[in-house]
Amino acid sequence: LGDDHKAHAAELARLIETTPPPSAAASAPAADSTVAELRAAVQKAQRTAATVARTAPGDRAALLGSIAACRATHVEALR
């Protein structure tokens, strides 16, 4: 799951012409988070990506749609 997030962050950075963050660890959930909390956070992020994809320019919409789909699989993996 972490590799997917890193790949998407790198591609988003390329599209918006910036440098990706040095590590995904900064945005990782706290160690005391439960799987249910993590699942809820990923599900919320999936919905956000899907919503934003609807109005984004073509290249960004495709990537955001991909991110939303990937996050949906992560939600299921966290069941």
Coordinates of C-alpha atoms in Angstrom, one line a residue:
L1 CA 0.0 0.0 0.0
G2 CA 2.8 2.4 0.9
D3 CA 4.5 1.9 -2.5
D4 CA 1.2 2.9 -4.2
H5 CA 1.1 6.1 -2.2
K6 CA 4.7 7.0 -3.0
A7 CA 4.2 6.4 -6.7
H8 CA 1.1 8.5 -6.8
A9 CA 2.9 11.3 -4.8
A10 CA 5.7 11.3 -7.3
E11 CA 3.4 11.4 -10.3
L12 CA 1.4 14.3 -8.8
A13 CA 4.6 16.2 -8.1
R14 CA 5.6 15.7 -11.7
L15 CA 2.3 17.0 -13.0
I16 CA 2.3 20.1 -10.8
E17 CA 6.1 20.6 -11.3
T18 CA 7.2 20.3 -7.7
T19 CA 9.3 18.0 -5.6
P20 CA 7.6 15.2 -3.8
P21 CA 7.9 15.1 0.0
P22 CA 11.1 13.3 1.1
S23 CA 9.1 10.6 2.9
A24 CA 5.6 9.4 3.2
A25 CA 6.3 8.7 6.9
A26 CA 5.3 12.3 7.7
S27 CA 1.7 11.6 6.7
A28 CA 1.6 8.0 8.0
P29 CA -1.0 7.4 10.8
A30 CA 0.2 7.3 14.4
A31 CA 1.2 3.9 15.6
D32 CA -1.8 3.8 18.0
S33 CA -4.3 4.2 15.1
T34 CA -6.6 1.3 14.7
V35 CA -7.2 -0.5 11.4
A36 CA -10.7 0.9 11.4
E37 CA -9.4 4.4 11.8
L38 CA -6.9 3.9 9.0
R39 CA -9.7 2.4 6.8
A40 CA -11.9 5.4 7.5
A41 CA -9.1 7.8 6.6
V42 CA -8.3 6.0 3.3
Q43 CA -12.0 5.8 2.4
K44 CA -12.4 9.6 3.0
A45 CA -9.3 10.2 0.8
Q46 CA -10.7 8.0 -1.9
R47 CA -13.9 10.0 -2.0
T48 CA -12.0 13.2 -2.1
A49 CA -9.8 12.0 -5.0
A50 CA -12.9 10.9 -6.9
T51 CA -14.7 14.2 -6.3
V52 CA -11.7 16.3 -7.4
A53 CA -11.1 14.1 -10.5
R54 CA -14.5 15.1 -11.8
T55 CA -13.4 18.8 -12.3
A56 CA -9.6 18.4 -12.8
P57 CA -7.9 19.0 -16.2
G58 CA -7.6 15.8 -18.3
D59 CA -4.1 14.7 -17.2
R60 CA -4.8 15.3 -13.6
A61 CA -8.3 13.8 -13.8
A62 CA -6.8 10.6 -15.1
L63 CA -4.3 10.4 -12.3
L64 CA -6.8 11.3 -9.6
G65 CA -9.2 8.7 -10.9
S66 CA -6.4 6.2 -10.7
I67 CA -5.6 7.3 -7.2
A68 CA -9.3 7.0 -6.2
A69 CA -9.5 3.5 -7.7
C70 CA -6.3 2.4 -5.9
R71 CA -7.5 3.8 -2.6
A72 CA -10.8 1.9 -3.1
T73 CA -8.8 -1.3 -3.2
H74 CA -6.9 -0.3 -0.1
V75 CA -10.2 0.3 1.7
E76 CA -11.2 -3.3 0.8
A77 CA -7.7 -4.7 1.8
L78 CA -8.2 -3.0 5.3
R79 CA -11.5 -4.9 6.0

